[in-house]
Amino acid sequence: MACSQFEYVKQYETDDRLLPGCWIVLRLDGKGFTKFCELHCFEKPNDVRALCLMDASAQAVMREFQDIRLAFGESDEYSFVFPRECQLYGRRCSKLVSLVASCFTASYVRLWPQHLPDKPLAATPLFDARAVLYPSDRTLRDYLSWRQADTHINNLYNTCFWALVKSGKTNTEAHAQLQGTLADYKNELLFSQFGLNYNALPERFRKGSVVIRQRVKHVKQTADGRSKEKERLEPCVLHCDIIRDHFWQQHAELLA
Ligand code: ATP
Ligand code: ATP
Ligand code: MG
Ligand code: MG
Ligand code: MG
Ligand code: MG
Ligand code: MG
């Protein structure tokens, strides 16, 4: 109802436009996923199907929001990077955060039966979301390095923890044995006690998932019934190092 006596209340809405010129990172994280994983009997330490569902939901978000430059995911979290010059929704924080979180959550629910067909969804998955601004390419790269380093630290810890628990230790005993130990100790423990070479574990577990847009060939039917090979940009999931320079040199367009 335009120009009504009530319309003044609109003025109570605050301006939450994100600072221009900065990279925008939206990070989502599953609410109470420790319990959610238990409820759905996810494999420990890594349920690969649940990780693939996270990746597929992130790809769905990137198809919906073409502005997103890249994404990084691990465990129950995903970070989406919008470019410095992005003008989507006038950079309004609440619009961006709420739309990306709901798109991700809705996709997670929609795609669940494809990825975990034998497990009915038994709770409502929820994801919190926040926006963080990074003023330089360096701080953005350091942010992404921080998340990938976190993937490695958590995965090494969780791999040891669940190896100990599966070998008969209680949770408390396993925690106590790992408390304050360094990476070398954990690698050695896995190797000598469980015959596991940490570096031979899947890259998905050790490095998380990076989603970037890449040219993918697809076959298109022409009007006269012939098929023609075409290329289009599709969000593709990679599991590779993003801390060192190599990745950024290979994909120089990401920071352009
Ligand atoms: P919060 O609501 O504060 O985020 P949370 O229980 O979700 O609480 P997190 O720190 O986000 O806590 O941890 C997520 C948990 O879910 C970790 O224990 C992680 O190992 C587990 N998890 C996430 N994805 C998987 C997966 N694919 N397979 C097995 N475990 C997973
Ligand atoms: P925006 O993305 O800017 O919100 P929008 O198309 O969603 O764009 P709104 O102003 O939110 O625009 O309007 C929602 C539209 O959906 C209106 O046209 C409204 O009449 C229609 N609509 C919403 N719910 C119903 C419903 N239950 N039955 C019929 N029409 C509906
Ligand atoms: Mg409306
Ligand atoms: Mg959290
Ligand atoms: Mg969580
Ligand atoms: Mg988490
Ligand atoms: Mg609307």
Tab-separated table of N, CA and C in Angstrom, residues 92-242:
chain	number	residue	atom	x	y	z
A	92	ARG	N	23.770	-5.272	-0.558
A	92	ARG	CA	23.099	-5.277	0.756
A	92	ARG	C	23.357	-6.603	1.463
A	93	CYS	N	23.956	-6.486	2.637
A	93	CYS	CA	24.445	-7.639	3.382
A	93	CYS	C	23.334	-8.647	3.676
A	94	SER	N	22.203	-8.149	4.208
A	94	SER	CA	21.159	-9.099	4.629
A	94	SER	C	20.567	-9.836	3.431
A	95	LYS	N	20.449	-9.138	2.280
A	95	LYS	CA	19.952	-9.789	1.061
A	95	LYS	C	20.894	-10.919	0.657
A	96	LEU	N	22.188	-10.603	0.571
A	96	LEU	CA	23.163	-11.582	0.089
A	96	LEU	C	23.259	-12.770	1.043
A	97	VAL	N	23.391	-12.480	2.323
A	97	VAL	CA	23.566	-13.542	3.320
A	97	VAL	C	22.335	-14.448	3.354
A	98	SER	N	21.152	-13.830	3.360
A	98	SER	CA	19.951	-14.656	3.515
A	98	SER	C	19.655	-15.451	2.249
A	99	LEU	N	19.886	-14.833	1.078
A	99	LEU	CA	19.597	-15.564	-0.162
A	99	LEU	C	20.559	-16.725	-0.367
A	100	VAL	N	21.839	-16.503	-0.102
A	100	VAL	CA	22.812	-17.583	-0.304
A	100	VAL	C	22.574	-18.702	0.713
A	101	ALA	N	22.298	-18.333	1.964
A	101	ALA	CA	22.059	-19.372	2.972
A	101	ALA	C	20.806	-20.175	2.639
A	102	SER	N	19.741	-19.490	2.186
A	102	SER	CA	18.522	-20.253	1.909
A	102	SER	C	18.673	-21.057	0.627
A	103	CYS	N	19.393	-20.538	-0.354
A	103	CYS	CA	19.614	-21.297	-1.595
A	103	CYS	C	20.425	-22.557	-1.284
A	104	PHE	N	21.456	-22.405	-0.453
A	104	PHE	CA	22.284	-23.566	-0.104
A	104	PHE	C	21.451	-24.598	0.667
A	105	THR	N	20.715	-24.134	1.657
A	105	THR	CA	19.931	-25.041	2.502
A	105	THR	C	18.860	-25.763	1.689
A	106	ALA	N	18.149	-24.996	0.848
A	106	ALA	CA	17.087	-25.603	0.031
A	106	ALA	C	17.694	-26.627	-0.939
A	107	SER	N	18.858	-26.314	-1.490
A	107	SER	CA	19.513	-27.246	-2.416
A	107	SER	C	19.947	-28.501	-1.682
A	108	TYR	N	20.461	-28.315	-0.457
A	108	TYR	CA	20.893	-29.460	0.354
A	108	TYR	C	19.716	-30.415	0.586
A	109	VAL	N	18.558	-29.866	0.885
A	109	VAL	CA	17.363	-30.697	1.112
A	109	VAL	C	16.895	-31.327	-0.196
A	110	ARG	N	16.885	-30.523	-1.268
A	110	ARG	CA	16.401	-31.013	-2.573
A	110	ARG	C	17.286	-32.139	-3.105
A	111	LEU	N	18.606	-32.011	-2.892
A	111	LEU	CA	19.548	-32.976	-3.482
A	111	LEU	C	19.848	-34.171	-2.577
A	112	TRP	N	19.411	-34.094	-1.319
A	112	TRP	CA	19.672	-35.173	-0.361
A	112	TRP	C	19.333	-36.568	-0.934
A	113	PRO	N	18.093	-36.772	-1.468
A	113	PRO	CA	17.741	-38.130	-1.927
A	113	PRO	C	18.643	-38.663	-3.041
A	114	GLN	N	19.230	-37.769	-3.849
A	114	GLN	CA	20.151	-38.229	-4.906
A	114	GLN	C	21.457	-38.744	-4.322
A	115	HIS	N	21.878	-38.141	-3.206
A	115	HIS	CA	23.208	-38.462	-2.664
A	115	HIS	C	23.155	-39.510	-1.560
A	116	LEU	N	22.056	-39.518	-0.805
A	116	LEU	CA	21.915	-40.476	0.293
A	116	LEU	C	20.564	-41.196	0.170
A	117	PRO	N	20.369	-41.928	-0.943
A	117	PRO	CA	19.052	-42.490	-1.245
A	117	PRO	C	18.541	-43.472	-0.193
A	118	ASP	N	19.468	-44.096	0.537
A	118	ASP	CA	19.055	-45.103	1.535
A	118	ASP	C	18.795	-44.499	2.903
A	119	LYS	N	18.985	-43.168	3.059
A	119	LYS	CA	18.781	-42.528	4.367
A	119	LYS	C	17.730	-41.446	4.261
A	120	PRO	N	16.556	-41.646	4.855
A	120	PRO	CA	15.579	-40.549	4.857
A	120	PRO	C	16.106	-39.379	5.697
A	121	LEU	N	15.869	-38.174	5.197
A	121	LEU	CA	16.265	-36.984	5.954
A	121	LEU	C	15.402	-36.924	7.210
A	122	ALA	N	16.071	-36.964	8.386
A	122	ALA	CA	15.322	-37.153	9.643
A	122	ALA	C	15.333	-35.915	10.534
A	123	ALA	N	15.914	-34.816	10.029
A	123	ALA	CA	15.906	-33.554	10.775
A	123	ALA	C	16.001	-32.434	9.750
A	124	THR	N	15.733	-31.212	10.181
A	124	THR	CA	15.818	-30.077	9.258
A	124	THR	C	17.228	-29.505	9.292
A	125	PRO	N	17.990	-29.642	8.223
A	125	PRO	CA	19.334	-29.070	8.238
A	125	PRO	C	19.261	-27.545	8.182
A	126	LEU	N	20.050	-26.885	9.023
A	126	LEU	CA	20.094	-25.420	9.040
A	126	LEU	C	21.541	-24.975	8.894
A	127	PHE	N	21.730	-23.858	8.213
A	127	PHE	CA	23.075	-23.300	8.038
A	127	PHE	C	23.073	-21.841	8.459
A	128	ASP	N	24.004	-21.491	9.341
A	128	ASP	CA	24.161	-20.067	9.650
A	128	ASP	C	25.033	-19.441	8.561
A	129	ALA	N	25.014	-18.124	8.464
A	129	ALA	CA	25.831	-17.470	7.438
A	129	ALA	C	26.279	-16.104	7.919
A	130	ARG	N	27.461	-15.728	7.500
A	130	ARG	CA	27.984	-14.394	7.822
A	130	ARG	C	28.716	-13.850	6.607
A	131	ALA	N	28.811	-12.523	6.546
A	131	ALA	CA	29.591	-11.887	5.480
A	131	ALA	C	30.845	-11.305	6.099
A	132	VAL	N	31.969	-11.511	5.430
A	132	VAL	CA	33.238	-10.923	5.873
A	132	VAL	C	33.856	-10.233	4.661
A	133	LEU	N	34.406	-9.017	4.895
A	133	LEU	CA	35.013	-8.258	3.800
A	133	LEU	C	36.519	-8.382	3.854
A	134	TYR	N	37.129	-8.575	2.700
A	134	TYR	CA	38.594	-8.603	2.612
A	134	TYR	C	39.049	-7.513	1.655
A	135	PRO	N	39.900	-6.596	2.166
A	135	PRO	CA	40.226	-5.401	1.388
A	135	PRO	C	41.302	-5.599	0.327
A	136	SER	N	41.993	-6.746	0.331
A	136	SER	CA	43.060	-6.929	-0.654
A	136	SER	C	43.074	-8.381	-1.131
A	137	ASP	N	43.763	-8.610	-2.250
A	137	ASP	CA	43.895	-9.980	-2.750
A	137	ASP	C	44.641	-10.837	-1.722
A	138	ARG	N	45.613	-10.213	-1.044
A	138	ARG	CA	46.407	-10.953	-0.060
A	138	ARG	C	45.521	-11.449	1.090
A	139	THR	N	44.677	-10.550	1.617
A	139	THR	CA	43.839	-10.970	2.747
A	139	THR	C	42.811	-12.018	2.304
A	140	LEU	N	42.328	-11.913	1.062
A	140	LEU	CA	41.390	-12.934	0.578
A	140	LEU	C	42.096	-14.285	0.479
A	141	ARG	N	43.312	-14.262	-0.096
A	141	ARG	CA	44.059	-15.526	-0.218
A	141	ARG	C	44.386	-16.085	1.164
A	142	ASP	N	44.735	-15.215	2.094
A	142	ASP	CA	45.046	-15.690	3.453
A	142	ASP	C	43.795	-16.289	4.105
A	143	TYR	N	42.651	-15.695	3.832
A	143	TYR	CA	41.400	-16.268	4.349
A	143	TYR	C	41.229	-17.698	3.837
A	144	LEU	N	41.378	-17.874	2.524
A	144	LEU	CA	41.173	-19.201	1.925
A	144	LEU	C	42.243	-20.178	2.407
A	145	SER	N	43.467	-19.686	2.590
A	145	SER	CA	44.549	-20.542	3.122
A	145	SER	C	44.208	-20.987	4.542
A	146	TRP	N	43.643	-20.061	5.295
A	146	TRP	CA	43.239	-20.366	6.681
A	146	TRP	C	42.221	-21.503	6.692
A	147	ARG	N	41.232	-21.433	5.799
A	147	ARG	CA	40.224	-22.495	5.770
A	147	ARG	C	40.831	-23.821	5.324
A	148	GLN	N	41.754	-23.772	4.330
A	148	GLN	CA	42.332	-25.042	3.881
A	148	GLN	C	43.283	-25.625	4.925
A	149	ALA	N	44.002	-24.769	5.635
A	149	ALA	CA	44.872	-25.261	6.715
A	149	ALA	C	44.004	-25.895	7.800
A	150	ASP	N	42.855	-25.301	8.061
A	150	ASP	CA	41.904	-25.833	9.043
A	150	ASP	C	41.403	-27.222	8.618
A	151	THR	N	41.138	-27.378	7.314
A	151	THR	CA	40.703	-28.677	6.785
A	151	THR	C	41.728	-29.741	7.146
A	152	HIS	N	42.999	-29.417	6.880
A	152	HIS	CA	44.085	-30.367	7.131
A	152	HIS	C	44.211	-30.694	8.621
A	153	ILE	N	44.221	-29.666	9.460
A	153	ILE	CA	44.391	-29.878	10.908
A	153	ILE	C	43.252	-30.738	11.451
A	154	ASN	N	42.003	-30.388	11.075
A	154	ASN	CA	40.845	-31.145	11.563
A	154	ASN	C	40.853	-32.575	11.046
A	155	ASN	N	41.207	-32.729	9.758
A	155	ASN	CA	41.151	-34.064	9.179
A	155	ASN	C	42.202	-34.989	9.786
A	156	LEU	N	43.396	-34.441	10.017
A	156	LEU	CA	44.448	-35.258	10.635
A	156	LEU	C	44.004	-35.679	12.040
A	157	TYR	N	43.477	-34.709	12.786
A	157	TYR	CA	43.007	-35.012	14.147
A	157	TYR	C	41.877	-36.054	14.113
A	158	ASN	N	40.866	-35.794	13.271
A	158	ASN	CA	39.703	-36.687	13.223
A	158	ASN	C	40.075	-38.088	12.738
A	159	THR	N	41.018	-38.170	11.797
A	159	THR	CA	41.447	-39.478	11.293
A	159	THR	C	42.075	-40.286	12.435
A	160	CYS	N	42.928	-39.630	13.237
A	160	CYS	CA	43.549	-40.301	14.394
A	160	CYS	C	42.486	-40.671	15.422
A	161	PHE	N	41.644	-39.699	15.721
A	161	PHE	CA	40.627	-39.898	16.758
A	161	PHE	C	39.761	-41.123	16.439
A	162	TRP	N	39.261	-41.185	15.210
A	162	TRP	CA	38.343	-42.285	14.858
A	162	TRP	C	39.073	-43.601	14.687
A	163	ALA	N	40.358	-43.561	14.300
A	163	ALA	CA	41.150	-44.799	14.241
A	163	ALA	C	41.284	-45.365	15.656
A	164	LEU	N	41.557	-44.488	16.627
A	164	LEU	CA	41.690	-44.937	18.023
A	164	LEU	C	40.359	-45.480	18.545
A	165	VAL	N	39.282	-44.745	18.271
A	165	VAL	CA	37.964	-45.174	18.763
A	165	VAL	C	37.561	-46.507	18.125
A	166	LYS	N	37.795	-46.630	16.816
A	166	LYS	CA	37.423	-47.883	16.126
A	166	LYS	C	38.291	-49.052	16.600
A	167	SER	N	39.480	-48.735	17.190
A	167	SER	CA	40.346	-49.812	17.687
A	167	SER	C	40.013	-50.168	19.143
A	168	GLY	N	39.003	-49.497	19.717
A	168	GLY	CA	38.534	-49.911	21.046
A	168	GLY	C	38.685	-48.880	22.153
A	169	LYS	N	39.366	-47.737	21.844
A	169	LYS	CA	39.493	-46.696	22.874
A	169	LYS	C	38.147	-45.986	23.069
A	170	THR	N	37.930	-45.457	24.274
A	170	THR	CA	36.752	-44.617	24.474
A	170	THR	C	37.060	-43.236	23.881
A	171	ASN	N	36.009	-42.444	23.686
A	171	ASN	CA	36.210	-41.071	23.183
A	171	ASN	C	37.156	-40.296	24.091
A	172	THR	N	36.972	-40.444	25.403
A	172	THR	CA	37.797	-39.707	26.368
A	172	THR	C	39.263	-40.145	26.266
A	173	GLU	N	39.487	-41.438	26.156
A	173	GLU	CA	40.866	-41.939	26.027
A	173	GLU	C	41.513	-41.434	24.735
A	174	ALA	N	40.753	-41.465	23.651
A	174	ALA	CA	41.293	-41.019	22.361
A	174	ALA	C	41.646	-39.533	22.421
A	175	HIS	N	40.748	-38.709	22.992
A	175	HIS	CA	41.028	-37.270	23.162
A	175	HIS	C	42.295	-37.077	23.981
A	176	ALA	N	42.393	-37.812	25.091
A	176	ALA	CA	43.528	-37.647	26.004
A	176	ALA	C	44.836	-37.998	25.293
A	177	GLN	N	44.817	-39.061	24.494
A	177	GLN	CA	46.045	-39.481	23.815
A	177	GLN	C	46.495	-38.442	22.775
A	178	LEU	N	45.543	-37.721	22.177
A	178	LEU	CA	45.895	-36.776	21.103
A	178	LEU	C	46.129	-35.359	21.603
A	179	GLN	N	45.672	-35.077	22.806
A	179	GLN	CA	45.773	-33.728	23.393
A	179	GLN	C	47.201	-33.176	23.292
A	180	GLY	N	47.317	-32.010	22.664
A	180	GLY	CA	48.607	-31.312	22.611
A	180	GLY	C	49.669	-31.955	21.728
A	181	THR	N	49.299	-32.975	20.950
A	181	THR	CA	50.313	-33.622	20.107
A	181	THR	C	50.498	-32.860	18.800
A	182	LEU	N	51.678	-33.034	18.188
A	182	LEU	CA	51.995	-32.344	16.932
A	182	LEU	C	51.649	-33.251	15.743
A	183	ALA	N	51.696	-32.644	14.554
A	183	ALA	CA	51.349	-33.381	13.325
A	183	ALA	C	52.237	-34.611	13.147
A	184	ASP	N	53.531	-34.463	13.425
A	184	ASP	CA	54.467	-35.592	13.260
A	184	ASP	C	54.018	-36.806	14.061
A	185	TYR	N	53.619	-36.541	15.304
A	185	TYR	CA	53.160	-37.630	16.180
A	185	TYR	C	51.940	-38.315	15.564
A	186	LYS	N	51.013	-37.498	15.061
A	186	LYS	CA	49.773	-38.057	14.516
A	186	LYS	C	50.045	-38.874	13.249
A	187	ASN	N	50.907	-38.343	12.377
A	187	ASN	CA	51.271	-39.087	11.160
A	187	ASN	C	51.895	-40.430	11.514
A	188	GLU	N	52.789	-40.394	12.510
A	188	GLU	CA	53.503	-41.594	12.934
A	188	GLU	C	52.519	-42.608	13.555
A	189	LEU	N	51.612	-42.103	14.370
A	189	LEU	CA	50.595	-42.953	14.997
A	189	LEU	C	49.780	-43.698	13.930
A	190	LEU	N	49.331	-42.943	12.921
A	190	LEU	CA	48.523	-43.550	11.854
A	190	LEU	C	49.316	-44.618	11.119
A	191	PHE	N	50.597	-44.303	10.871
A	191	PHE	CA	51.428	-45.211	10.083
A	191	PHE	C	51.798	-46.465	10.871
A	192	SER	N	52.335	-46.250	12.100
A	192	SER	CA	52.867	-47.401	12.847
A	192	SER	C	51.754	-48.248	13.461
A	193	GLN	N	50.681	-47.593	13.926
A	193	GLN	CA	49.660	-48.376	14.626
A	193	GLN	C	48.529	-48.851	13.711
A	194	PHE	N	48.275	-48.087	12.646
A	194	PHE	CA	47.125	-48.431	11.808
A	194	PHE	C	47.498	-48.682	10.337
A	195	GLY	N	48.799	-48.625	10.026
A	195	GLY	CA	49.252	-48.880	8.651
A	195	GLY	C	48.679	-47.901	7.639
A	196	LEU	N	48.367	-46.681	8.130
A	196	LEU	CA	47.747	-45.664	7.259
A	196	LEU	C	48.763	-44.589	6.879
A	197	ASN	N	48.931	-44.371	5.580
A	197	ASN	CA	49.766	-43.260	5.127
A	197	ASN	C	48.838	-42.061	4.917
A	198	TYR	N	48.937	-41.070	5.811
A	198	TYR	CA	47.996	-39.944	5.766
A	198	TYR	C	47.934	-39.317	4.373
A	199	ASN	N	49.102	-39.165	3.747
A	199	ASN	CA	49.149	-38.496	2.437
A	199	ASN	C	48.491	-39.293	1.325
A	200	ALA	N	48.178	-40.559	1.613
A	200	ALA	CA	47.503	-41.380	0.603
A	200	ALA	C	45.981	-41.302	0.742
A	201	LEU	N	45.489	-40.606	1.765
A	201	LEU	CA	44.032	-40.444	1.919
A	201	LEU	C	43.511	-39.549	0.793
A	202	PRO	N	42.223	-39.676	0.442
A	202	PRO	CA	41.678	-38.868	-0.655
A	202	PRO	C	41.905	-37.365	-0.449
A	203	GLU	N	42.230	-36.696	-1.552
A	203	GLU	CA	42.471	-35.246	-1.488
A	203	GLU	C	41.224	-34.496	-1.021
A	204	ARG	N	40.049	-35.040	-1.321
A	204	ARG	CA	38.809	-34.403	-0.860
A	204	ARG	C	38.842	-34.221	0.663
A	205	PHE	N	39.350	-35.242	1.371
A	205	PHE	CA	39.384	-35.186	2.832
A	205	PHE	C	40.485	-34.250	3.323
A	206	ARG	N	41.639	-34.281	2.646
A	206	ARG	CA	42.806	-33.539	3.155
A	206	ARG	C	42.795	-32.071	2.735
A	207	LYS	N	42.187	-31.788	1.585
A	207	LYS	CA	42.284	-30.431	1.029
A	207	LYS	C	40.947	-29.720	0.887
A	208	GLY	N	39.844	-30.424	1.161
A	208	GLY	CA	38.545	-29.793	0.985
A	208	GLY	C	38.193	-29.667	-0.487
A	209	SER	N	37.184	-28.843	-0.781
A	209	SER	CA	36.683	-28.694	-2.147
A	209	SER	C	36.748	-27.237	-2.585
A	210	VAL	N	37.284	-27.025	-3.784
A	210	VAL	CA	37.280	-25.694	-4.386
A	210	VAL	C	36.334	-25.755	-5.573
A	211	VAL	N	35.440	-24.778	-5.677
A	211	VAL	CA	34.551	-24.758	-6.840
A	211	VAL	C	34.863	-23.525	-7.673
A	212	ILE	N	35.228	-23.776	-8.943
A	212	ILE	CA	35.478	-22.667	-9.876
A	212	ILE	C	34.716	-22.945	-11.168
A	213	ARG	N	34.521	-21.890	-11.967
A	213	ARG	CA	33.801	-22.089	-13.230
A	213	ARG	C	34.806	-22.483	-14.307
A	214	GLN	N	34.517	-23.623	-14.970
A	214	GLN	CA	35.411	-24.080	-16.031
A	214	GLN	C	34.601	-24.405	-17.273
A	215	ARG	N	35.277	-24.333	-18.411
A	215	ARG	CA	34.606	-24.673	-19.676
A	215	ARG	C	34.367	-26.171	-19.741
A	216	VAL	N	33.113	-26.542	-19.947
A	216	VAL	CA	32.747	-27.949	-20.033
A	216	VAL	C	32.058	-28.167	-21.373
A	217	LYS	N	32.470	-29.239	-22.070
A	217	LYS	CA	31.842	-29.551	-23.370
A	217	LYS	C	30.490	-30.216	-23.136
A	218	HIS	N	29.512	-29.852	-23.942
A	218	HIS	CA	28.224	-30.545	-23.875
A	218	HIS	C	27.648	-30.622	-25.276
A	219	VAL	N	26.768	-31.577	-25.478
A	219	VAL	CA	26.201	-31.793	-26.813
A	219	VAL	C	24.832	-31.116	-26.888
A	220	LYS	N	24.662	-30.282	-27.924
A	220	LYS	CA	23.410	-29.547	-28.075
A	220	LYS	C	22.718	-29.986	-29.365
A	221	GLN	N	21.399	-30.173	-29.306
A	221	GLN	CA	20.637	-30.538	-30.509
A	221	GLN	C	20.311	-29.258	-31.287
A	222	THR	N	20.627	-29.248	-32.565
A	222	THR	CA	20.272	-28.083	-33.390
A	222	THR	C	18.838	-28.232	-33.890
A	223	ALA	N	18.305	-27.145	-34.468
A	223	ALA	CA	16.906	-27.132	-34.906
A	223	ALA	C	16.639	-28.234	-35.940
A	224	ASP	N	17.631	-28.515	-36.817
A	224	ASP	CA	17.418	-29.541	-37.863
A	224	ASP	C	17.793	-30.961	-37.383
A	225	GLY	N	17.846	-31.129	-36.058
A	225	GLY	CA	17.986	-32.476	-35.503
A	225	GLY	C	19.414	-33.001	-35.386
A	226	ARG	N	20.382	-32.191	-35.823
A	226	ARG	CA	21.772	-32.644	-35.666
A	226	ARG	C	22.262	-32.308	-34.275
A	227	SER	N	23.340	-32.975	-33.841
A	227	SER	CA	23.902	-32.618	-32.538
A	227	SER	C	25.254	-31.935	-32.735
A	228	LYS	N	25.466	-30.941	-31.903
A	228	LYS	CA	26.634	-30.087	-32.068
A	228	LYS	C	27.322	-29.976	-30.713
A	229	GLU	N	28.643	-30.065	-30.720
A	229	GLU	CA	29.354	-29.934	-29.445
A	229	GLU	C	29.556	-28.455	-29.114
A	230	LYS	N	29.166	-28.107	-27.892
A	230	LYS	CA	29.290	-26.715	-27.456
A	230	LYS	C	30.059	-26.666	-26.148
A	231	GLU	N	30.501	-25.488	-25.785
A	231	GLU	CA	31.176	-25.325	-24.493
A	231	GLU	C	30.404	-24.332	-23.648
A	232	ARG	N	30.330	-24.615	-22.333
A	232	ARG	CA	29.753	-23.600	-21.453
A	232	ARG	C	30.498	-23.627	-20.124
A	233	LEU	N	30.360	-22.528	-19.383
A	233	LEU	CA	31.006	-22.439	-18.079
A	233	LEU	C	30.135	-23.140	-17.049
A	234	GLU	N	30.748	-24.054	-16.332
A	234	GLU	CA	30.021	-24.811	-15.298
A	234	GLU	C	30.826	-24.768	-14.004
A	235	PRO	N	30.152	-24.656	-12.844
A	235	PRO	CA	30.910	-24.750	-11.585
A	235	PRO	C	31.450	-26.175	-11.399
A	236	CYS	N	32.763	-26.293	-11.324
A	236	CYS	CA	33.426	-27.602	-11.222
A	236	CYS	C	34.138	-27.718	-9.872
A	237	VAL	N	34.093	-28.904	-9.300
A	237	VAL	CA	34.676	-29.135	-7.971
A	237	VAL	C	36.069	-29.739	-8.117
A	238	LEU	N	37.046	-29.085	-7.481
A	238	LEU	CA	38.434	-29.573	-7.484
A	238	LEU	C	38.868	-29.827	-6.050
A	239	HIS	N	39.856	-30.686	-5.896
A	239	HIS	CA	40.442	-30.924	-4.576
A	239	HIS	C	41.933	-30.722	-4.726
A	240	CYS	N	42.386	-29.517	-4.492
A	240	CYS	CA	43.794	-29.220	-4.754
A	240	CYS	C	44.272	-28.154	-3.779
A	241	ASP	N	45.588	-27.984	-3.747
A	241	ASP	CA	46.182	-26.980	-2.869
A	241	ASP	C	45.832	-25.569	-3.364
A	242	ILE	N	45.340	-24.728	-2.449
A	242	ILE	CA	45.089	-23.330	-2.825
A	242	ILE	C	45.920	-22.387	-1.948
